[in-house]
Amino acid sequence: MAIHNRPITELHAEITGWKSNIELVREDISIYQQQLKEIVRKNNSEELLKAVEHFQNQFIRQLEVSDELLHDLHATDHELALDAGEGPDSELIEAKDQTALRDRANTYDKLFIELKNEYHLFLEKWM
């Protein structure tokens, strides 16, 4: 497999976008967790409580994955910054493309979209 290089500035911008997306996901989950509390206050049927527990577990896991991915993004961004240095040609420096990290970020997005869609169907039923 060939190793592809990309400009460090391009990789940094991409990583910055992924980090911003993770923060948005975390904000959404915080809102969803508050909504679950409100729903349970109004209705505590066994069926509802099972669904709430499912989503609570999914949100906890999503936050754990967020933490892991965010840590790795910060570490990779830090490495890129060290590689770039402070020179005037830093935007011309290339680094190994972060294909594995990109795949993880894309999978993270895909799984959260699926969870969000499932959660919205739950809200339609219970709100």
mmCIF file of N, CA and C in Angstrom:
data_model
loop_
_atom_site.group_PDB
_atom_site.id
_atom_site.type_symbol
_atom_site.label_atom_id
_atom_site.label_comp_id
_atom_site.label_asym_id
_atom_site.label_seq_id
_atom_site.Cartn_x
_atom_site.Cartn_y
_atom_site.Cartn_z
ATOM 1 N N MET A 1 0.840 -1.178 0.000
ATOM 2 C CA MET A 1 0.000 0.000 0.000
ATOM 3 C C MET A 1 0.892 1.251 0.000
ATOM 4 N N ALA A 2 0.595 2.177 -0.861
ATOM 5 C CA ALA A 2 1.376 3.405 -0.959
ATOM 6 C C ALA A 2 1.030 4.348 0.194
ATOM 7 N N ILE A 3 2.048 5.026 0.663
ATOM 8 C CA ILE A 3 1.832 6.032 1.712
ATOM 9 C C ILE A 3 1.680 7.378 1.019
ATOM 10 N N HIS A 4 0.565 8.021 1.287
ATOM 11 C CA HIS A 4 0.297 9.318 0.675
ATOM 12 C C HIS A 4 0.611 10.413 1.681
ATOM 13 N N ASN A 5 1.142 11.491 1.180
ATOM 14 C CA ASN A 5 1.419 12.643 2.028
ATOM 15 C C ASN A 5 0.479 13.770 1.661
ATOM 16 N N ARG A 6 0.192 14.603 2.649
ATOM 17 C CA ARG A 6 -0.659 15.770 2.430
ATOM 18 C C ARG A 6 -0.034 16.944 3.165
ATOM 19 N N PRO A 7 -0.325 18.145 2.718
ATOM 20 C CA PRO A 7 0.202 19.317 3.428
ATOM 21 C C PRO A 7 -0.272 19.331 4.887
ATOM 22 N N ILE A 8 0.633 19.673 5.775
ATOM 23 C CA ILE A 8 0.306 19.710 7.205
ATOM 24 C C ILE A 8 -0.851 20.667 7.469
ATOM 25 N N THR A 9 -0.877 21.790 6.787
ATOM 26 C CA THR A 9 -1.955 22.750 7.025
ATOM 27 C C THR A 9 -3.314 22.158 6.665
ATOM 28 N N GLU A 10 -3.340 21.349 5.612
ATOM 29 C CA GLU A 10 -4.584 20.699 5.208
ATOM 30 C C GLU A 10 -5.027 19.678 6.261
ATOM 31 N N LEU A 11 -4.085 18.882 6.761
ATOM 32 C CA LEU A 11 -4.404 17.908 7.803
ATOM 33 C C LEU A 11 -4.858 18.605 9.080
ATOM 34 N N HIS A 12 -4.190 19.695 9.432
ATOM 35 C CA HIS A 12 -4.574 20.446 10.634
ATOM 36 C C HIS A 12 -6.009 20.963 10.510
ATOM 37 N N ALA A 13 -6.348 21.498 9.353
ATOM 38 C CA ALA A 13 -7.710 22.009 9.136
ATOM 39 C C ALA A 13 -8.736 20.883 9.249
ATOM 40 N N GLU A 14 -8.389 19.735 8.706
ATOM 41 C CA GLU A 14 -9.298 18.595 8.769
ATOM 42 C C GLU A 14 -9.488 18.145 10.221
ATOM 43 N N ILE A 15 -8.406 18.055 10.967
ATOM 44 C CA ILE A 15 -8.477 17.655 12.372
ATOM 45 C C ILE A 15 -9.280 18.672 13.177
ATOM 46 N N THR A 16 -9.091 19.946 12.899
ATOM 47 C CA THR A 16 -9.855 20.993 13.587
ATOM 48 C C THR A 16 -11.351 20.812 13.332
ATOM 49 N N GLY A 17 -11.715 20.475 12.113
ATOM 50 C CA GLY A 17 -13.117 20.223 11.785
ATOM 51 C C GLY A 17 -13.668 19.021 12.534
ATOM 52 N N TRP A 18 -12.868 17.962 12.627
ATOM 53 C CA TRP A 18 -13.314 16.773 13.367
ATOM 54 C C TRP A 18 -13.516 17.096 14.845
ATOM 55 N N LYS A 19 -12.598 17.872 15.406
ATOM 56 C CA LYS A 19 -12.729 18.235 16.825
ATOM 57 C C LYS A 19 -13.982 19.074 17.046
ATOM 58 N N SER A 20 -14.271 19.990 16.135
ATOM 59 C CA SER A 20 -15.484 20.807 16.252
ATOM 60 C C SER A 20 -16.731 19.943 16.170
ATOM 61 N N ASN A 21 -16.709 18.971 15.277
ATOM 62 C CA ASN A 21 -17.845 18.073 15.139
ATOM 63 C C ASN A 21 -18.074 17.283 16.424
ATOM 64 N N ILE A 22 -17.006 16.813 17.034
ATOM 65 C CA ILE A 22 -17.138 16.070 18.288
ATOM 66 C C ILE A 22 -17.761 16.951 19.361
ATOM 67 N N GLU A 23 -17.366 18.199 19.431
ATOM 68 C CA GLU A 23 -17.949 19.113 20.420
ATOM 69 C C GLU A 23 -19.444 19.309 20.170
ATOM 70 N N LEU A 24 -19.837 19.383 18.911
ATOM 71 C CA LEU A 24 -21.266 19.505 18.583
ATOM 72 C C LEU A 24 -22.028 18.249 19.001
ATOM 73 N N VAL A 25 -21.436 17.093 18.766
ATOM 74 C CA VAL A 25 -22.065 15.833 19.177
ATOM 75 C C VAL A 25 -22.239 15.819 20.692
ATOM 76 N N ARG A 26 -21.220 16.247 21.418
ATOM 77 C CA ARG A 26 -21.283 16.257 22.880
ATOM 78 C C ARG A 26 -22.394 17.198 23.366
ATOM 79 N N GLU A 27 -22.542 18.332 22.694
ATOM 80 C CA GLU A 27 -23.622 19.260 23.048
ATOM 81 C C GLU A 27 -24.986 18.621 22.786
ATOM 82 N N ASP A 28 -25.120 17.952 21.641
ATOM 83 C CA ASP A 28 -26.379 17.273 21.324
ATOM 84 C C ASP A 28 -26.703 16.227 22.394
ATOM 85 N N ILE A 29 -25.719 15.446 22.769
ATOM 86 C CA ILE A 29 -25.946 14.388 23.764
ATOM 87 C C ILE A 29 -26.370 14.997 25.095
ATOM 88 N N SER A 30 -25.777 16.101 25.463
ATOM 89 C CA SER A 30 -26.175 16.777 26.702
ATOM 90 C C SER A 30 -27.652 17.169 26.649
ATOM 91 N N ILE A 31 -28.078 17.697 25.518
ATOM 92 C CA ILE A 31 -29.489 18.060 25.333
ATOM 93 C C ILE A 31 -30.365 16.811 25.391
ATOM 94 N N TYR A 32 -29.939 15.751 24.722
ATOM 95 C CA TYR A 32 -30.711 14.508 24.706
ATOM 96 C C TYR A 32 -30.860 13.925 26.110
ATOM 97 N N GLN A 33 -29.799 14.002 26.897
ATOM 98 C CA GLN A 33 -29.862 13.476 28.260
ATOM 99 C C GLN A 33 -30.861 14.270 29.105
ATOM 100 N N GLN A 34 -30.916 15.576 28.904
ATOM 101 C CA GLN A 34 -31.905 16.397 29.616
ATOM 102 C C GLN A 34 -33.322 16.043 29.166
ATOM 103 N N GLN A 35 -33.476 15.821 27.866
ATOM 104 C CA GLN A 35 -34.796 15.439 27.359
ATOM 105 C C GLN A 35 -35.243 14.112 27.973
ATOM 106 N N LEU A 36 -34.337 13.171 28.103
ATOM 107 C CA LEU A 36 -34.692 11.880 28.711
ATOM 108 C C LEU A 36 -35.189 12.072 30.138
ATOM 109 N N LYS A 37 -34.543 12.939 30.887
ATOM 110 C CA LYS A 37 -34.971 13.208 32.268
ATOM 111 C C LYS A 37 -36.393 13.764 32.288
ATOM 112 N N GLU A 38 -36.680 14.673 31.371
ATOM 113 C CA GLU A 38 -38.020 15.265 31.294
ATOM 114 C C GLU A 38 -39.071 14.217 30.915
ATOM 115 N N ILE A 39 -38.746 13.370 29.972
ATOM 116 C CA ILE A 39 -39.689 12.342 29.532
ATOM 117 C C ILE A 39 -40.004 11.390 30.679
ATOM 118 N N VAL A 40 -38.978 10.983 31.420
ATOM 119 C CA VAL A 40 -39.174 10.042 32.532
ATOM 120 C C VAL A 40 -39.994 10.689 33.645
ATOM 121 N N ARG A 41 -39.817 11.995 33.839
ATOM 122 C CA ARG A 41 -40.619 12.691 34.851
ATOM 123 C C ARG A 41 -42.101 12.625 34.524
ATOM 124 N N LYS A 42 -42.435 12.625 33.245
ATOM 125 C CA LYS A 42 -43.836 12.637 32.817
ATOM 126 C C LYS A 42 -44.426 11.241 32.643
ATOM 127 N N ASN A 43 -43.562 10.252 32.438
ATOM 128 C CA ASN A 43 -44.043 8.907 32.157
ATOM 129 C C ASN A 43 -42.953 7.920 32.565
ATOM 130 N N ASN A 44 -43.322 6.967 33.400
ATOM 131 C CA ASN A 44 -42.310 5.995 33.822
ATOM 132 C C ASN A 44 -42.786 4.559 33.584
ATOM 133 N N SER A 45 -43.423 4.358 32.450
ATOM 134 C CA SER A 45 -43.864 3.004 32.105
ATOM 135 C C SER A 45 -42.635 2.119 31.885
ATOM 136 N N GLU A 46 -42.839 0.822 32.038
ATOM 137 C CA GLU A 46 -41.723 -0.120 31.880
ATOM 138 C C GLU A 46 -41.130 -0.049 30.468
ATOM 139 N N GLU A 47 -41.996 0.056 29.468
ATOM 140 C CA GLU A 47 -41.529 0.144 28.073
ATOM 141 C C GLU A 47 -40.658 1.379 27.872
ATOM 142 N N LEU A 48 -41.126 2.496 28.406
ATOM 143 C CA LEU A 48 -40.358 3.735 28.279
ATOM 144 C C LEU A 48 -39.029 3.622 29.006
ATOM 145 N N LEU A 49 -39.044 3.103 30.219
ATOM 146 C CA LEU A 49 -37.806 3.015 31.001
ATOM 147 C C LEU A 49 -36.754 2.147 30.313
ATOM 148 N N LYS A 50 -37.182 1.091 29.637
ATOM 149 C CA LYS A 50 -36.247 0.247 28.886
ATOM 150 C C LYS A 50 -35.618 1.040 27.740
ATOM 151 N N ALA A 51 -36.440 1.797 27.051
ATOM 152 C CA ALA A 51 -35.927 2.613 25.947
ATOM 153 C C ALA A 51 -34.985 3.696 26.457
ATOM 154 N N VAL A 52 -35.339 4.318 27.574
ATOM 155 C CA VAL A 52 -34.498 5.360 28.162
ATOM 156 C C VAL A 52 -33.143 4.772 28.561
ATOM 157 N N GLU A 53 -33.169 3.602 29.179
ATOM 158 C CA GLU A 53 -31.915 2.958 29.579
ATOM 159 C C GLU A 53 -31.041 2.667 28.355
ATOM 160 N N HIS A 54 -31.681 2.207 27.295
ATOM 161 C CA HIS A 54 -30.952 1.945 26.049
ATOM 162 C C HIS A 54 -30.239 3.213 25.569
ATOM 163 N N PHE A 55 -30.973 4.327 25.524
ATOM 164 C CA PHE A 55 -30.366 5.560 25.038
ATOM 165 C C PHE A 55 -29.320 6.105 26.006
ATOM 166 N N GLN A 56 -29.568 5.981 27.296
ATOM 167 C CA GLN A 56 -28.554 6.421 28.258
ATOM 168 C C GLN A 56 -27.247 5.667 28.024
ATOM 169 N N ASN A 57 -27.342 4.353 27.837
ATOM 170 C CA ASN A 57 -26.147 3.548 27.582
ATOM 171 C C ASN A 57 -25.467 3.942 26.274
ATOM 172 N N GLN A 58 -26.271 4.174 25.251
ATOM 173 C CA GLN A 58 -25.712 4.583 23.961
ATOM 174 C C GLN A 58 -25.019 5.950 24.059
ATOM 175 N N PHE A 59 -25.626 6.868 24.807
ATOM 176 C CA PHE A 59 -25.026 8.194 24.961
ATOM 177 C C PHE A 59 -23.730 8.116 25.756
ATOM 178 N N ILE A 60 -23.706 7.299 26.795
ATOM 179 C CA ILE A 60 -22.482 7.122 27.573
ATOM 180 C C ILE A 60 -21.373 6.579 26.680
ATOM 181 N N ARG A 61 -21.708 5.574 25.891
ATOM 182 C CA ARG A 61 -20.695 4.982 25.003
ATOM 183 C C ARG A 61 -20.230 5.987 23.961
ATOM 184 N N GLN A 62 -21.151 6.774 23.423
ATOM 185 C CA GLN A 62 -20.781 7.782 22.429
ATOM 186 C C GLN A 62 -19.831 8.812 23.047
ATOM 187 N N LEU A 63 -20.077 9.188 24.290
ATOM 188 C CA LEU A 63 -19.187 10.139 24.963
ATOM 189 C C LEU A 63 -17.818 9.524 25.223
ATOM 190 N N GLU A 64 -17.781 8.233 25.539
ATOM 191 C CA GLU A 64 -16.490 7.552 25.729
ATOM 192 C C GLU A 64 -15.692 7.543 24.424
ATOM 193 N N VAL A 65 -16.368 7.216 23.337
ATOM 194 C CA VAL A 65 -15.698 7.211 22.036
ATOM 195 C C VAL A 65 -15.261 8.630 21.680
ATOM 196 N N SER A 66 -16.088 9.621 22.020
ATOM 197 C CA SER A 66 -15.727 11.020 21.787
ATOM 198 C C SER A 66 -14.428 11.365 22.505
ATOM 199 N N ASP A 67 -14.338 10.962 23.758
ATOM 200 C CA ASP A 67 -13.131 11.241 24.543
ATOM 201 C C ASP A 67 -11.895 10.600 23.916
ATOM 202 N N GLU A 68 -12.034 9.334 23.512
ATOM 203 C CA GLU A 68 -10.907 8.617 22.911
ATOM 204 C C GLU A 68 -10.475 9.273 21.602
ATOM 205 N N LEU A 69 -11.439 9.577 20.756
ATOM 206 C CA LEU A 69 -11.127 10.172 19.461
ATOM 207 C C LEU A 69 -10.561 11.575 19.636
ATOM 208 N N LEU A 70 -11.148 12.347 20.527
ATOM 209 C CA LEU A 70 -10.655 13.697 20.778
ATOM 210 C C LEU A 70 -9.209 13.660 21.282
ATOM 211 N N HIS A 71 -8.905 12.735 22.163
ATOM 212 C CA HIS A 71 -7.536 12.580 22.663
ATOM 213 C C HIS A 71 -6.579 12.309 21.505
ATOM 214 N N ASP A 72 -6.947 11.368 20.641
ATOM 215 C CA ASP A 72 -6.087 11.013 19.514
ATOM 216 C C ASP A 72 -5.954 12.162 18.518
ATOM 217 N N LEU A 73 -7.018 12.924 18.324
ATOM 218 C CA LEU A 73 -6.951 14.083 17.438
ATOM 219 C C LEU A 73 -6.020 15.150 17.993
ATOM 220 N N HIS A 74 -6.120 15.410 19.297
ATOM 221 C CA HIS A 74 -5.217 16.390 19.921
ATOM 222 C C HIS A 74 -3.771 15.935 19.794
ATOM 223 N N ALA A 75 -3.519 14.642 20.038
ATOM 224 C CA ALA A 75 -2.150 14.116 19.961
ATOM 225 C C ALA A 75 -1.606 14.234 18.536
ATOM 226 N N THR A 76 -2.416 13.880 17.561
ATOM 227 C CA THR A 76 -1.970 13.961 16.168
ATOM 228 C C THR A 76 -1.750 15.409 15.761
ATOM 229 N N ASP A 77 -2.636 16.288 16.173
ATOM 230 C CA ASP A 77 -2.487 17.711 15.858
ATOM 231 C C ASP A 77 -1.212 18.264 16.491
ATOM 232 N N HIS A 78 -0.933 17.830 17.696
ATOM 233 C CA HIS A 78 0.296 18.266 18.381
ATOM 234 C C HIS A 78 1.526 17.792 17.602
ATOM 235 N N GLU A 79 1.518 16.540 17.151
ATOM 236 C CA GLU A 79 2.629 16.009 16.356
ATOM 237 C C GLU A 79 2.807 16.811 15.068
ATOM 238 N N LEU A 80 1.705 17.152 14.433
ATOM 239 C CA LEU A 80 1.789 17.956 13.204
ATOM 240 C C LEU A 80 2.399 19.319 13.482
ATOM 241 N N ALA A 81 1.992 19.913 14.615
ATOM 242 C CA ALA A 81 2.535 21.228 14.973
ATOM 243 C C ALA A 81 4.045 21.140 15.197
ATOM 244 N N LEU A 82 4.487 20.071 15.847
ATOM 245 C CA LEU A 82 5.927 19.892 16.068
ATOM 246 C C LEU A 82 6.660 19.697 14.738
ATOM 247 N N ASP A 83 6.060 18.935 13.837
ATOM 248 C CA ASP A 83 6.666 18.712 12.524
ATOM 249 C C ASP A 83 6.739 20.009 11.720
ATOM 250 N N ALA A 84 5.708 20.831 11.837
ATOM 251 C CA ALA A 84 5.644 22.071 11.064
ATOM 252 C C ALA A 84 6.632 23.096 11.582
ATOM 253 N N GLY A 85 6.816 23.125 12.894
ATOM 254 C CA GLY A 85 7.710 24.121 13.472
ATOM 255 C C GLY A 85 7.191 25.515 13.258
ATOM 256 N N GLU A 86 8.082 26.441 13.318
ATOM 257 C CA GLU A 86 7.693 27.847 13.193
ATOM 258 C C GLU A 86 8.209 28.479 11.901
ATOM 259 N N GLY A 87 8.736 27.669 11.011
ATOM 260 C CA GLY A 87 9.349 28.206 9.802
ATOM 261 C C GLY A 87 8.353 28.837 8.854
ATOM 262 N N PRO A 88 8.859 29.691 7.950
ATOM 263 C CA PRO A 88 7.985 30.371 7.001
ATOM 264 C C PRO A 88 7.385 29.417 5.962
ATOM 265 N N ASP A 89 8.016 28.263 5.783
ATOM 266 C CA ASP A 89 7.528 27.308 4.788
ATOM 267 C C ASP A 89 6.701 26.201 5.410
ATOM 268 N N SER A 90 6.188 26.405 6.624
ATOM 269 C CA SER A 90 5.479 25.332 7.317
ATOM 270 C C SER A 90 4.261 24.848 6.541
ATOM 271 N N GLU A 91 3.636 25.723 5.750
ATOM 272 C CA GLU A 91 2.458 25.288 4.997
ATOM 273 C C GLU A 91 2.847 24.366 3.839
ATOM 274 N N LEU A 92 4.120 24.331 3.499
ATOM 275 C CA LEU A 92 4.574 23.476 2.412
ATOM 276 C C LEU A 92 5.003 22.090 2.894
ATOM 277 N N ILE A 93 5.151 21.942 4.201
ATOM 278 C CA ILE A 93 5.598 20.673 4.752
ATOM 279 C C ILE A 93 4.477 19.652 4.614
ATOM 280 N N GLU A 94 4.856 18.444 4.219
ATOM 281 C CA GLU A 94 3.863 17.388 4.083
ATOM 282 C C GLU A 94 4.062 16.360 5.186
ATOM 283 N N ALA A 95 2.975 15.711 5.521
ATOM 284 C CA ALA A 95 3.003 14.671 6.547
ATOM 285 C C ALA A 95 2.230 13.470 6.022
ATOM 286 N N LYS A 96 2.467 12.338 6.662
ATOM 287 C CA LYS A 96 1.742 11.125 6.292
ATOM 288 C C LYS A 96 0.246 11.385 6.466
ATOM 289 N N ASP A 97 -0.498 11.061 5.443
ATOM 290 C CA ASP A 97 -1.948 11.247 5.498
ATOM 291 C C ASP A 97 -2.517 10.404 6.645
ATOM 292 N N GLN A 98 -3.469 10.941 7.335
ATOM 293 C CA GLN A 98 -4.060 10.289 8.508
ATOM 294 C C GLN A 98 -5.298 9.487 8.121
ATOM 295 N N THR A 99 -5.118 8.507 7.249
ATOM 296 C CA THR A 99 -6.233 7.718 6.729
ATOM 297 C C THR A 99 -6.987 6.994 7.840
ATOM 298 N N ALA A 100 -6.264 6.358 8.763
ATOM 299 C CA ALA A 100 -6.925 5.609 9.837
ATOM 300 C C ALA A 100 -7.736 6.543 10.724
ATOM 301 N N LEU A 101 -7.169 7.705 11.025
ATOM 302 C CA LEU A 101 -7.876 8.674 11.853
ATOM 303 C C LEU A 101 -9.104 9.214 11.119
ATOM 304 N N ARG A 102 -8.953 9.450 9.828
ATOM 305 C CA ARG A 102 -10.084 9.921 9.014
ATOM 306 C C ARG A 102 -11.196 8.868 8.997
ATOM 307 N N ASP A 103 -10.809 7.607 8.844
ATOM 308 C CA ASP A 103 -11.801 6.528 8.863
ATOM 309 C C ASP A 103 -12.536 6.478 10.202
ATOM 310 N N ARG A 104 -11.787 6.648 11.294
ATOM 311 C CA ARG A 104 -12.424 6.650 12.621
ATOM 312 C C ARG A 104 -13.385 7.822 12.758
ATOM 313 N N ALA A 105 -12.985 9.003 12.286
ATOM 314 C CA ALA A 105 -13.850 10.182 12.376
ATOM 315 C C ALA A 105 -15.109 9.984 11.530
ATOM 316 N N ASN A 106 -14.959 9.408 10.354
ATOM 317 C CA ASN A 106 -16.121 9.158 9.489
ATOM 318 C C ASN A 106 -17.052 8.123 10.102
ATOM 319 N N THR A 107 -16.486 7.076 10.697
ATOM 320 C CA THR A 107 -17.302 6.053 11.360
ATOM 321 C C THR A 107 -18.023 6.661 12.554
ATOM 322 N N TYR A 108 -17.328 7.493 13.307
ATOM 323 C CA TYR A 108 -17.911 8.192 14.452
ATOM 324 C C TYR A 108 -19.129 8.992 13.997
ATOM 325 N N ASP A 109 -18.964 9.755 12.933
ATOM 326 C CA ASP A 109 -20.071 10.563 12.395
ATOM 327 C C ASP A 109 -21.242 9.677 11.970
ATOM 328 N N LYS A 110 -20.938 8.623 11.232
ATOM 329 C CA LYS A 110 -21.972 7.726 10.727
ATOM 330 C C LYS A 110 -22.757 7.100 11.873
ATOM 331 N N LEU A 111 -22.051 6.603 12.881
ATOM 332 C CA LEU A 111 -22.726 5.959 14.011
ATOM 333 C C LEU A 111 -23.559 6.954 14.812
ATOM 334 N N PHE A 112 -23.061 8.186 14.954
ATOM 335 C CA PHE A 112 -23.850 9.170 15.691
ATOM 336 C C PHE A 112 -25.103 9.557 14.914
ATOM 337 N N ILE A 113 -24.991 9.685 13.617
ATOM 338 C CA ILE A 113 -26.178 10.010 12.808
ATOM 339 C C ILE A 113 -27.226 8.916 12.951
ATOM 340 N N GLU A 114 -26.791 7.658 12.943
ATOM 341 C CA GLU A 114 -27.729 6.549 13.134
ATOM 342 C C GLU A 114 -28.376 6.615 14.517
ATOM 343 N N LEU A 115 -27.571 6.894 15.543
ATOM 344 C CA LEU A 115 -28.102 7.004 16.907
ATOM 345 C C LEU A 115 -29.074 8.173 17.007
ATOM 346 N N LYS A 116 -28.719 9.282 16.406
ATOM 347 C CA LYS A 116 -29.579 10.472 16.435
ATOM 348 C C LYS A 116 -30.917 10.196 15.746
ATOM 349 N N ASN A 117 -30.867 9.508 14.619
ATOM 350 C CA ASN A 117 -32.111 9.169 13.918
ATOM 351 C C ASN A 117 -32.973 8.239 14.762
ATOM 352 N N GLU A 118 -32.347 7.249 15.382
ATOM 353 C CA GLU A 118 -33.086 6.328 16.260
ATOM 354 C C GLU A 118 -33.694 7.101 17.434
ATOM 355 N N TYR A 119 -32.936 8.034 17.986
ATOM 356 C CA TYR A 119 -33.420 8.821 19.121
ATOM 357 C C TYR A 119 -34.603 9.701 18.714
ATOM 358 N N HIS A 120 -34.530 10.274 17.528
ATOM 359 C CA HIS A 120 -35.640 11.125 17.076
ATOM 360 C C HIS A 120 -36.921 10.313 16.866
ATOM 361 N N LEU A 121 -36.775 9.085 16.419
ATOM 362 C CA LEU A 121 -37.959 8.207 16.314
ATOM 363 C C LEU A 121 -38.535 7.930 17.703
ATOM 364 N N PHE A 122 -37.670 7.718 18.671
ATOM 365 C CA PHE A 122 -38.088 7.540 20.059
ATOM 366 C C PHE A 122 -38.841 8.781 20.549
ATOM 367 N N LEU A 123 -38.305 9.955 20.269
ATOM 368 C CA LEU A 123 -38.955 11.205 20.701
ATOM 369 C C LEU A 123 -40.345 11.346 20.081
ATOM 370 N N GLU A 124 -40.456 10.997 18.800
ATOM 371 C CA GLU A 124 -41.762 11.088 18.136
ATOM 372 C C GLU A 124 -42.791 10.223 18.861
ATOM 373 N N LYS A 125 -42.370 9.088 19.359
ATOM 374 C CA LYS A 125 -43.283 8.174 20.036
ATOM 375 C C LYS A 125 -43.638 8.653 21.434
ATOM 376 N N TRP A 126 -42.700 9.216 22.151
ATOM 377 C CA TRP A 126 -42.888 9.475 23.583
ATOM 378 C C TRP A 126 -43.076 10.946 23.956
ATOM 379 N N MET A 127 -42.943 11.846 23.019
ATOM 380 C CA MET A 127 -43.142 13.264 23.403
ATOM 381 C C MET A 127 -44.457 13.786 22.877
#
